[in-house]
Coordinates of C-alpha atoms in Angstrom, one line a residue:
Chain A
M1 CA 0.0 0.0 0.0
S2 CA 1.2 3.5 -0.7
G3 CA 1.0 5.7 2.4
G4 CA -1.9 8.0 3.3
G5 CA -5.3 8.6 1.8
V6 CA -6.0 9.4 -1.8
G7 CA -8.7 11.8 -3.0
A8 CA -12.1 10.3 -4.0
R9 CA -11.8 11.6 -7.6
E10 CA -8.3 10.2 -8.0
V11 CA -9.5 6.8 -6.7
V12 CA -12.3 6.7 -9.3
Q13 CA -9.8 7.4 -12.0
L14 CA -7.3 4.8 -10.7
V15 CA -10.1 2.2 -10.5
D16 CA -11.2 3.1 -14.0
E17 CA -7.7 2.7 -15.3
A18 CA -7.3 -0.6 -13.6
H19 CA -10.7 -1.7 -15.1
R20 CA -9.4 -1.1 -18.6
E21 CA -6.0 -2.6 -17.9
F22 CA -6.7 -5.6 -15.7
W23 CA -10.3 -6.6 -16.2
S24 CA -9.4 -9.6 -18.5
T25 CA -6.5 -10.7 -16.3
V26 CA -8.7 -10.7 -13.1
L27 CA -11.7 -12.3 -14.8
A28 CA -9.6 -15.0 -16.6
S29 CA -7.9 -16.0 -13.4
T30 CA -11.2 -16.2 -11.5
V31 CA -12.8 -18.2 -14.3
R32 CA -10.1 -20.8 -14.0
L33 CA -11.0 -21.1 -10.3
T34 CA -14.8 -21.2 -10.6
R35 CA -15.0 -22.8 -14.1
D36 CA -18.3 -20.8 -14.2
I37 CA -18.1 -17.6 -16.3
D38 CA -21.2 -15.8 -14.8
L39 CA -20.0 -16.4 -11.2
A40 CA -16.5 -15.2 -12.1
E41 CA -17.9 -12.1 -13.8
D42 CA -19.9 -11.2 -10.7
C43 CA -16.9 -11.6 -8.4
T44 CA -14.6 -9.6 -10.7
Q45 CA -17.2 -6.8 -10.8
D46 CA -17.5 -7.0 -7.0
A47 CA -13.7 -6.8 -6.6
F48 CA -13.7 -3.4 -8.5
V49 CA -16.5 -2.2 -6.3
Q50 CA -14.4 -3.1 -3.2
A51 CA -11.5 -1.2 -4.7
L52 CA -13.6 1.9 -5.0
R53 CA -14.5 1.5 -1.3
T54 CA -11.1 0.6 0.1
W55 CA -8.5 2.3 -2.1
P56 CA -9.1 5.8 -0.6
D57 CA -7.4 4.4 2.5
G58 CA -4.3 3.4 0.5
V59 CA -3.8 2.2 -3.1
P60 CA -2.1 -1.2 -3.4
T61 CA 1.2 -1.2 -5.2
N62 CA 0.2 -4.3 -7.2
R63 CA -3.3 -3.4 -8.3
A64 CA -3.8 -6.4 -10.6
G65 CA -2.7 -8.8 -7.9
W66 CA -4.9 -7.1 -5.3
L67 CA -8.0 -7.3 -7.6
T68 CA -7.3 -10.9 -8.5
T69 CA -6.9 -11.9 -4.9
V70 CA -10.1 -10.2 -3.9
A71 CA -12.1 -11.6 -6.8
R72 CA -10.9 -15.1 -6.2
R73 CA -11.6 -14.9 -2.4
L74 CA -15.1 -13.7 -3.1
A75 CA -15.5 -16.6 -5.6
L76 CA -14.2 -19.1 -3.0
D77 CA -16.7 -17.8 -0.4
R78 CA -19.6 -18.1 -2.8
L79 CA -18.5 -21.6 -4.0
R80 CA -18.3 -22.8 -0.4
R81 CA -21.8 -21.4 0.3
E82 CA -23.3 -22.8 -2.8
T83 CA -21.6 -26.1 -3.1
T84 CA -24.6 -28.3 -3.1
L85 CA -26.3 -26.2 -5.8
R86 CA -23.0 -25.8 -7.8
R87 CA -22.2 -29.5 -7.9
K88 CA -24.9 -30.1 -10.4
L89 CA -24.0 -27.3 -12.7
P90 CA -22.1 -28.1 -15.8
L91 CA -18.6 -26.5 -15.6
L92 CA -16.0 -25.3 -18.1
I93 CA -13.6 -28.0 -19.3
E94 CA -10.2 -27.4 -17.7
D95 CA -7.0 -28.0 -19.6
P96 CA -5.3 -30.9 -17.8
A97 CA -2.0 -30.1 -19.4
A98 CA -1.8 -26.6 -17.9
P99 CA 0.3 -26.0 -14.7
G100 CA -1.7 -25.5 -11.5
D101 CA -0.2 -22.4 -10.0
D102 CA -2.3 -19.4 -9.0
E103 CA -0.9 -16.7 -11.3
R104 CA -1.0 -17.9 -14.8
P105 CA 0.0 -15.2 -17.3
T106 CA -1.7 -17.2 -20.1
D107 CA -5.2 -17.1 -18.5
P108 CA -6.4 -14.0 -20.4
L109 CA -5.3 -15.8 -23.6
R110 CA -7.5 -18.8 -22.9
L111 CA -10.4 -16.5 -22.3
V112 CA -9.7 -14.8 -25.6
F113 CA -9.6 -18.1 -27.5
T114 CA -12.8 -19.3 -25.8
C115 CA -14.7 -16.1 -26.7
C116 CA -13.6 -16.4 -30.3
H117 CA -14.2 -20.2 -30.7
P118 CA -15.3 -21.1 -34.2
A119 CA -18.3 -22.9 -32.9
L120 CA -19.7 -19.5 -31.8
A121 CA -21.4 -17.2 -34.3
R122 CA -19.2 -14.3 -35.4
D123 CA -21.6 -11.8 -34.0
S124 CA -21.5 -13.6 -30.7
Q125 CA -17.7 -13.8 -30.7
V126 CA -17.5 -10.0 -31.1
A127 CA -20.1 -9.3 -28.4
L128 CA -18.6 -11.8 -26.0
T129 CA -15.1 -10.4 -26.5
L130 CA -16.3 -6.9 -25.8
R131 CA -18.0 -8.2 -22.7
L132 CA -15.5 -10.6 -21.2
I133 CA -12.2 -9.3 -22.4
C134 CA -12.9 -5.6 -22.5
G135 CA -15.3 -5.6 -19.5
L136 CA -18.0 -3.6 -21.3
T137 CA -21.5 -3.7 -19.9
T138 CA -24.3 -5.1 -22.1
R139 CA -25.5 -1.6 -22.6
E140 CA -22.0 -0.5 -23.8
V141 CA -21.7 -3.5 -26.1
A142 CA -25.1 -2.6 -27.6
A143 CA -24.2 1.0 -28.1
G144 CA -20.9 0.1 -29.6
L145 CA -22.3 -2.4 -32.1
L146 CA -25.5 -0.3 -32.8
I147 CA -27.7 -3.1 -31.8
S148 CA -30.5 -3.1 -29.2
E149 CA -29.6 -4.0 -25.6
T150 CA -31.9 -7.0 -25.8
T151 CA -30.1 -8.3 -28.9
A152 CA -26.7 -7.8 -27.2
A153 CA -27.9 -9.6 -24.1
A154 CA -29.3 -12.4 -26.1
R155 CA -26.0 -12.9 -28.1
I156 CA -23.9 -12.9 -24.9
T157 CA -26.2 -15.3 -23.1
R158 CA -26.6 -17.7 -26.0
A159 CA -22.8 -17.8 -26.5
K160 CA -22.1 -18.4 -22.8
K161 CA -24.7 -21.2 -22.7
K162 CA -23.2 -22.9 -25.7
I163 CA -19.7 -22.7 -24.2
V164 CA -20.9 -24.7 -21.3
A165 CA -23.4 -27.0 -22.9
A166 CA -21.2 -27.9 -25.9
H167 CA -18.1 -28.3 -23.7
I168 CA -16.0 -25.6 -25.5
P169 CA -12.7 -26.1 -23.7
Y170 CA -11.1 -23.2 -21.8
R171 CA -7.7 -23.5 -23.2
I172 CA -5.1 -22.2 -25.7
P173 CA -5.4 -24.3 -28.9
A174 CA -2.7 -26.8 -29.8
D175 CA 0.1 -25.9 -32.2
D176 CA -1.6 -27.6 -35.2
E177 CA -4.7 -25.5 -34.9
L178 CA -3.2 -22.3 -33.5
A179 CA -2.9 -20.5 -36.9
D180 CA -6.6 -20.9 -37.8
R181 CA -7.8 -20.1 -34.3
L182 CA -5.5 -17.1 -34.0
D183 CA -6.8 -15.8 -37.3
A184 CA -10.4 -15.9 -35.9
V185 CA -9.3 -14.0 -32.8
L186 CA -7.5 -11.3 -34.9
T187 CA -10.6 -11.1 -37.2
V188 CA -12.8 -10.3 -34.2
V189 CA -10.4 -7.6 -33.0
Q190 CA -10.4 -6.1 -36.5
L191 CA -14.2 -6.2 -36.6
V192 CA -14.3 -4.3 -33.3
Y193 CA -12.0 -1.7 -34.7
T194 CA -14.0 -1.4 -38.0
A195 CA -17.3 -1.1 -36.1
G196 CA -15.8 1.9 -34.3
H197 CA -14.0 3.3 -37.4
V198 CA -16.8 3.2 -40.0
A199 CA -19.5 3.8 -37.5
A200 CA -22.9 4.2 -39.1
G201 CA -24.9 7.2 -38.3
P202 CA -23.9 10.9 -37.9
E203 CA -20.4 10.3 -36.5
L204 CA -17.6 8.9 -38.5
T205 CA -15.9 7.1 -35.7
R206 CA -16.7 5.9 -32.2
A207 CA -13.5 6.4 -30.3
D208 CA -14.3 3.9 -27.6
L209 CA -14.5 0.9 -29.9
T210 CA -11.4 1.8 -31.8
G211 CA -9.6 2.4 -28.5
R212 CA -10.8 -1.0 -27.2
A213 CA -9.6 -2.7 -30.4
L214 CA -6.1 -1.2 -30.0
E215 CA -6.0 -2.3 -26.4
L216 CA -7.0 -5.8 -27.5
A217 CA -4.3 -5.9 -30.2
R218 CA -1.7 -4.8 -27.6
L219 CA -2.9 -7.4 -25.2
L220 CA -2.5 -10.1 -27.9
V221 CA 1.0 -8.9 -28.7
R222 CA 1.9 -9.0 -25.1
L223 CA 0.4 -12.5 -24.6
M224 CA 1.9 -14.0 -27.9
P225 CA 5.2 -12.1 -28.3
T226 CA 6.6 -14.5 -30.8
E227 CA 3.6 -14.6 -33.2
P228 CA 4.0 -12.2 -36.1
E229 CA 0.3 -11.8 -36.9
P230 CA -0.9 -10.0 -33.7
Q231 CA 2.1 -7.7 -34.2
A232 CA 0.9 -7.1 -37.8
L233 CA -2.7 -6.4 -36.8
L234 CA -1.5 -3.9 -34.2
G235 CA 0.7 -2.2 -36.8
L236 CA -2.3 -2.1 -39.2
L237 CA -4.6 -0.6 -36.6
L238 CA -2.1 2.0 -35.5
M239 CA -1.5 3.1 -39.1
T240 CA -5.2 3.4 -39.6
Q241 CA -5.6 5.2 -36.3
A242 CA -2.8 7.7 -37.1
R243 CA -4.8 8.9 -40.1
G244 CA -8.0 9.3 -38.0
D245 CA -8.0 13.1 -37.6
A246 CA -7.2 13.7 -41.3
R247 CA -10.2 11.6 -42.3
V248 CA -12.6 14.3 -41.3
S249 CA -12.3 18.0 -42.5
Q250 CA -12.9 21.0 -40.3
D251 CA -16.6 21.0 -41.2
G252 CA -17.1 17.3 -40.5
E253 CA -16.8 16.0 -44.0
L254 CA -15.1 12.6 -44.9
V255 CA -11.8 13.1 -46.6
L256 CA -10.5 10.2 -48.6
L257 CA -6.9 8.9 -48.3
A258 CA -6.2 10.5 -51.7
D259 CA -7.1 14.0 -50.5
Q260 CA -5.9 13.8 -46.9
D261 CA -3.5 16.4 -45.5
R262 CA -0.6 14.1 -44.7
S263 CA 0.9 16.6 -42.2
R264 CA -2.2 16.0 -40.0
W265 CA -1.3 12.3 -39.6
D266 CA -0.1 11.3 -36.1
A267 CA 3.6 10.8 -36.5
R268 CA 4.1 8.9 -33.3
L269 CA 1.3 6.4 -34.1
L270 CA 2.6 6.0 -37.6
A271 CA 6.2 5.4 -36.5
E272 CA 5.0 2.6 -34.2
G273 CA 2.7 1.2 -36.8
V274 CA 5.3 1.0 -39.4
S275 CA 7.9 -0.5 -37.2
R276 CA 5.4 -3.2 -35.9
A277 CA 4.4 -4.0 -39.5
T278 CA 8.0 -4.2 -40.6
A279 CA 8.9 -6.6 -37.7
A280 CA 5.9 -8.8 -38.6
L281 CA 6.7 -8.9 -42.3
Q282 CA 10.3 -10.1 -41.5
Q283 CA 8.7 -13.1 -39.9
G284 CA 6.0 -14.1 -42.3
R285 CA 3.5 -13.2 -44.9
G286 CA 0.2 -13.9 -43.1
R287 CA -3.1 -12.3 -43.9
F288 CA -2.6 -9.4 -41.5
A289 CA 1.1 -8.9 -42.4
L290 CA 0.1 -8.4 -46.0
Q291 CA -2.7 -5.9 -45.0
A292 CA -0.2 -4.1 -42.8
A293 CA 2.2 -4.0 -45.8
V294 CA -0.4 -2.3 -47.9
A295 CA -1.1 0.2 -45.1
G296 CA 2.6 0.8 -44.8
L297 CA 3.0 1.5 -48.5
H298 CA 0.3 4.2 -48.1
V299 CA 1.6 5.9 -45.1
T300 CA 5.3 6.0 -46.1
A301 CA 4.5 7.6 -49.5
P302 CA 4.9 11.4 -49.6
S303 CA 1.6 11.7 -51.5
W304 CA -1.2 9.7 -53.0
E305 CA 0.2 10.0 -56.5
T306 CA 3.6 8.8 -55.5
T307 CA 2.3 5.7 -53.7
D308 CA 4.0 2.6 -55.1
W309 CA 0.8 1.2 -56.6
H310 CA 2.7 -1.6 -58.4
Q311 CA 3.7 -2.9 -55.0
V312 CA 0.2 -2.4 -53.5
V313 CA -1.2 -4.5 -56.3
R314 CA 1.4 -7.2 -55.7
M315 CA 0.5 -7.4 -52.0
Y316 CA -3.2 -7.8 -52.9
D317 CA -2.2 -10.5 -55.4
A318 CA -0.3 -12.3 -52.6
M319 CA -3.4 -12.0 -50.4
L320 CA -5.7 -13.4 -53.2
L321 CA -3.4 -16.5 -53.6
S322 CA -4.0 -17.6 -50.0
W323 CA -7.2 -15.9 -49.1
P324 CA -9.3 -15.5 -52.2
S325 CA -12.1 -13.0 -51.2
P326 CA -14.2 -10.7 -53.4
I327 CA -13.3 -7.7 -51.1
V328 CA -9.6 -8.2 -51.6
A329 CA -10.3 -8.5 -55.4
L330 CA -12.2 -5.2 -55.2
N331 CA -9.3 -3.5 -53.4
R332 CA -6.9 -5.0 -55.9
A333 CA -8.9 -3.6 -58.8
A334 CA -9.1 -0.2 -57.1
A335 CA -5.3 -0.2 -56.6
H336 CA -4.8 -1.4 -60.2
S337 CA -6.7 1.6 -61.5
L338 CA -4.1 3.9 -59.8
V339 CA -1.0 2.3 -61.3
P340 CA 0.4 5.1 -63.6
G341 CA -0.8 4.4 -67.2
A342 CA -3.2 1.6 -66.1
D343 CA -5.6 0.3 -68.7
L344 CA -8.8 1.6 -67.2
D345 CA -11.0 -0.5 -69.5
A346 CA -9.3 -3.6 -68.0
V347 CA -9.9 -2.3 -64.5
L348 CA -13.6 -1.7 -65.3
A349 CA -13.8 -5.3 -66.6
E350 CA -12.2 -6.4 -63.3
L351 CA -14.8 -4.5 -61.3
D352 CA -17.7 -5.6 -63.5
A353 CA -16.7 -9.3 -62.9
L354 CA -17.2 -8.7 -59.2
G355 CA -20.8 -7.4 -59.8
N356 CA -22.4 -10.8 -59.1
E357 CA -20.5 -11.5 -55.9
P358 CA -23.1 -12.0 -53.1
A359 CA -20.6 -10.7 -50.6
L360 CA -20.4 -7.4 -52.4
K361 CA -24.1 -7.0 -53.0
S362 CA -24.6 -4.4 -50.2
Y363 CA -21.1 -3.0 -50.3
S364 CA -21.0 0.6 -51.4
Y365 CA -17.3 0.6 -52.3
L366 CA -17.9 -1.5 -55.5
P367 CA -20.3 1.0 -57.2
A368 CA -18.2 3.9 -55.8
A369 CA -15.0 2.4 -57.4
R370 CA -16.9 1.8 -60.7
A371 CA -18.1 5.4 -60.6
D372 CA -14.6 6.7 -60.2
V373 CA -13.2 4.6 -63.1
L374 CA -16.2 5.5 -65.3
A375 CA -15.7 9.2 -64.6
R376 CA -12.0 8.9 -65.5
L377 CA -13.0 7.1 -68.7
N378 CA -15.1 10.2 -69.5
R379 CA -18.5 8.3 -69.2
P380 CA -20.2 10.7 -66.9
A381 CA -23.8 9.4 -67.3
E382 CA -22.8 5.9 -66.2
A383 CA -20.6 7.3 -63.5
V384 CA -23.6 9.2 -62.1
K385 CA -25.7 6.1 -62.1
A386 CA -22.9 4.2 -60.2
Y387 CA -22.7 7.0 -57.6
D388 CA -26.5 6.7 -57.2
E389 CA -26.1 2.9 -56.4
A390 CA -23.3 3.7 -53.9
I391 CA -25.3 6.4 -52.2
A392 CA -28.2 4.0 -51.8
L393 CA -25.9 1.5 -50.1
T394 CA -23.9 3.6 -47.7
I395 CA -25.0 3.7 -44.1
N396 CA -22.5 6.4 -43.0
E397 CA -23.8 10.0 -43.3
A398 CA -20.3 11.6 -43.9
E399 CA -19.6 9.0 -46.6
N400 CA -23.0 9.7 -48.1
R401 CA -22.2 13.5 -48.3
F402 CA -18.9 12.7 -49.9
L403 CA -20.5 10.5 -52.6
Q404 CA -23.1 13.2 -53.2
R405 CA -20.3 15.8 -53.8
R406 CA -18.5 13.5 -56.2
R407 CA -21.7 12.9 -58.1
A408 CA -22.6 16.6 -58.2
A409 CA -19.2 17.4 -59.7
L410 CA -20.1 15.3 -62.8
L411 CA -23.3 17.1 -63.5
Chain B
M1 CA -15.6 -37.1 -21.0
A2 CA -18.5 -35.5 -22.9
Q3 CA -20.9 -37.1 -25.4
Y4 CA -21.9 -35.8 -28.8
M5 CA -24.3 -37.0 -31.5
F6 CA -23.0 -36.7 -35.0
L7 CA -25.9 -36.3 -37.5
L8 CA -24.8 -37.2 -41.0
F9 CA -26.6 -35.3 -43.7
D10 CA -26.0 -36.2 -47.3
S11 CA -27.6 -36.1 -50.7
E12 CA -29.6 -39.2 -51.3
D13 CA -29.1 -39.1 -55.1
W14 CA -26.0 -41.0 -54.3
Y15 CA -28.0 -44.1 -53.7
D16 CA -29.5 -43.9 -57.2
R17 CA -26.2 -44.2 -58.9
V18 CA -24.0 -46.1 -56.5
T19 CA -22.5 -49.4 -57.5
A20 CA -21.9 -52.3 -55.2
E21 CA -18.2 -51.7 -55.1
E22 CA -18.6 -48.0 -54.4
F23 CA -21.0 -48.9 -51.5
Q24 CA -18.5 -51.2 -50.0
S25 CA -15.7 -48.7 -50.3
Q26 CA -17.9 -46.1 -48.5
M27 CA -18.5 -48.6 -45.7
K28 CA -14.7 -49.1 -45.5
L29 CA -14.4 -45.3 -44.9
H30 CA -16.7 -45.7 -41.9
T31 CA -14.5 -48.6 -40.6
A32 CA -11.5 -46.3 -41.0
F33 CA -13.4 -43.5 -39.2
A34 CA -14.2 -45.9 -36.3
E35 CA -10.5 -46.8 -36.0
A36 CA -9.5 -43.1 -36.1
V37 CA -11.9 -42.4 -33.2
E38 CA -10.4 -45.2 -31.1
A39 CA -6.9 -44.1 -32.0
A40 CA -7.8 -40.6 -30.7
G41 CA -8.6 -42.0 -27.3
A42 CA -12.3 -41.4 -27.9
G43 CA -15.1 -43.9 -28.4
I44 CA -18.2 -44.7 -30.4
L45 CA -21.1 -45.5 -28.1
G46 CA -23.5 -46.1 -30.9
G47 CA -24.4 -45.3 -34.5
E48 CA -26.4 -46.6 -37.4
A49 CA -26.9 -45.9 -41.1
L50 CA -30.6 -45.0 -41.9
E51 CA -32.7 -46.1 -44.8
R52 CA -33.7 -43.3 -47.2
S53 CA -35.8 -40.4 -46.0
S54 CA -38.6 -41.6 -48.4
T55 CA -39.0 -44.5 -46.0
A56 CA -39.6 -42.3 -43.0
S57 CA -43.0 -41.7 -41.3
T58 CA -43.7 -38.8 -39.0
V59 CA -46.1 -38.9 -36.0
K60 CA -47.4 -35.5 -35.0
Q61 CA -49.1 -35.6 -31.6
N62 CA -51.5 -32.9 -32.8
N63 CA -53.0 -32.1 -29.3
G64 CA -54.1 -35.6 -28.4
Q65 CA -55.2 -36.6 -31.9
P66 CA -52.0 -38.1 -33.3
L67 CA -51.5 -37.7 -37.0
V68 CA -49.3 -40.0 -39.0
T69 CA -47.8 -38.5 -42.2
D70 CA -45.5 -39.9 -44.8
G71 CA -41.9 -38.6 -45.0
P72 CA -39.3 -37.1 -42.6
F73 CA -40.2 -34.3 -40.2
I74 CA -38.1 -31.8 -42.1
E75 CA -37.7 -32.1 -45.9
T76 CA -34.2 -31.0 -46.8
K77 CA -32.0 -31.3 -49.9
E78 CA -29.5 -33.3 -47.8
A79 CA -31.3 -35.8 -45.7
L80 CA -30.3 -37.3 -42.4
G81 CA -28.7 -40.6 -43.4
G82 CA -27.0 -41.9 -40.3
F83 CA -25.7 -41.0 -36.9
Y84 CA -23.0 -41.7 -34.4
V85 CA -22.8 -41.2 -30.6
I86 CA -19.3 -40.3 -29.8
E87 CA -17.7 -40.0 -26.4
C88 CA -14.7 -37.7 -26.3
K89 CA -12.9 -34.9 -24.2
D90 CA -14.5 -31.7 -25.4
L91 CA -15.9 -29.9 -28.4
D92 CA -12.5 -29.3 -29.9
Q93 CA -11.9 -33.1 -30.1
A94 CA -15.5 -33.7 -31.3
L95 CA -15.0 -31.2 -34.1
A96 CA -11.6 -32.7 -35.0
L97 CA -13.3 -36.2 -35.2
A98 CA -16.2 -34.8 -37.2
K99 CA -13.7 -33.6 -39.8
L100 CA -12.7 -37.2 -40.3
C101 CA -16.2 -38.5 -40.6
P102 CA -17.1 -39.7 -44.1
S103 CA -20.2 -37.5 -44.7
G104 CA -20.7 -34.3 -46.5
N105 CA -22.4 -32.4 -43.6
I106 CA -22.1 -33.3 -40.0
E107 CA -24.2 -31.6 -37.3
V108 CA -22.4 -32.0 -33.9
R109 CA -24.8 -31.9 -30.9
P110 CA -23.8 -32.3 -27.3
V111 CA -25.8 -35.1 -25.6
M112 CA -27.7 -33.8 -22.5
D113 CA -27.0 -35.2 -19.1
T114 CA -30.2 -36.9 -18.0
R115 CA -28.7 -39.0 -15.1
S116 CA -30.7 -38.9 -11.9
G117 CA -30.0 -35.6 -10.1
A118 CA -29.2 -33.8 -13.4
T119 CA -30.4 -30.2 -13.8
P120 CA -32.4 -29.0 -16.8
P121 CA -30.3 -27.3 -19.4
A122 CA -29.7 -23.6 -18.8

């Protein structure tokens, strides 16, 4: 304990910080003891409440340790009281191979892999990760994902029930399945970031979700320091984050990467992003390493025009080889259109070939990209029609206004 | 150990064109699957192949006036053609075994604990 009392406001702030930083550690360690997620959540929550009450008398030096001890003690008390009832409840499957000491640094990682288990629906994985790893309340999860509180609660409850009833194990996957399972985890983190970044509705970003996603990525890097893909994801998110302010003009309009004032990019975030991406690329060419490479090519170019578009196209080609996806093909076509002297008719054919992809049916970027190429081919009437399609599909108001402006410029 | 039912859904067109040799080699795949389950330290508690869904009858209790109809309860393109009851460690092992199962579509369902003293599912 540090000596003397601390002001009430300062304590609230300290507990708040501890909540963001240690929630998953405390919960994960308590889950291993109770093998019951709901009980562990209650006790973890109560430990933070106790901190608010007792830290004014002295803040512990090891806050994570203090919170874990309190949460586990509360859990043991309740387990003792409720033994007869509990004995009948189905419990989480423990990993018999894991060591049995109290402080296991890998606990949060097991919780992450359990939340992102492929047997859970993707929507549930995202909601459960926000709830269990980030410690968001159901209301915050709902607000972040723009779903009703009832829907958020239903997703979380259904997922928790399935974890227990289907015996989804509480463990880190074995080496032979780690790559696939890790990809699912990273995808969830990227979805959390995207949900915050391209938020629907009046605001372009919801800082809380993007911030949470960055914290999740940092947590994964810390927990799996030798894996290149979490490092690549963190680099990718940092480079996207660095451009955040420049994405919106003074009067709240969306500014595309091409038109952004690069001096407004956050140099500190960029530097970290680029160095993380470079480190990851030296170790492998996974899906996120290649995405980070594309982002790196953008942010290290002095201007949009001088971007190494050849290299960008090459990175998308590498992605398509291992992860064929219509969205990657769309990005590839858009990059291809920017290679100096590109054959725009060929690009248009590339885009038209994607027209029947079900995955792109409600994706505003496809008609927006077609509109841009058509305008450059001097076919304004068709370009206007394509902008109309894009406008009908976008759910983001700033993006909508941007498309309207581009469309108006053609008339 | 947990128990799972593997429900094997496949196209029944296969039966229209299958030769005796092909049928036998398909059965051998099931023998190989059974060996793989044992080798993984898991076990097969039961399982059968089912006659075609056109041979199924469905009884609807119909509020005390049971109604018998021809055909399976749910008509699907791929029909339920067989099942296994597997005992294994956890869902990860069950899914790993399901990947080895010789069927186009396998629904994996945990078996409910109904021993005396068991609680209803949450």
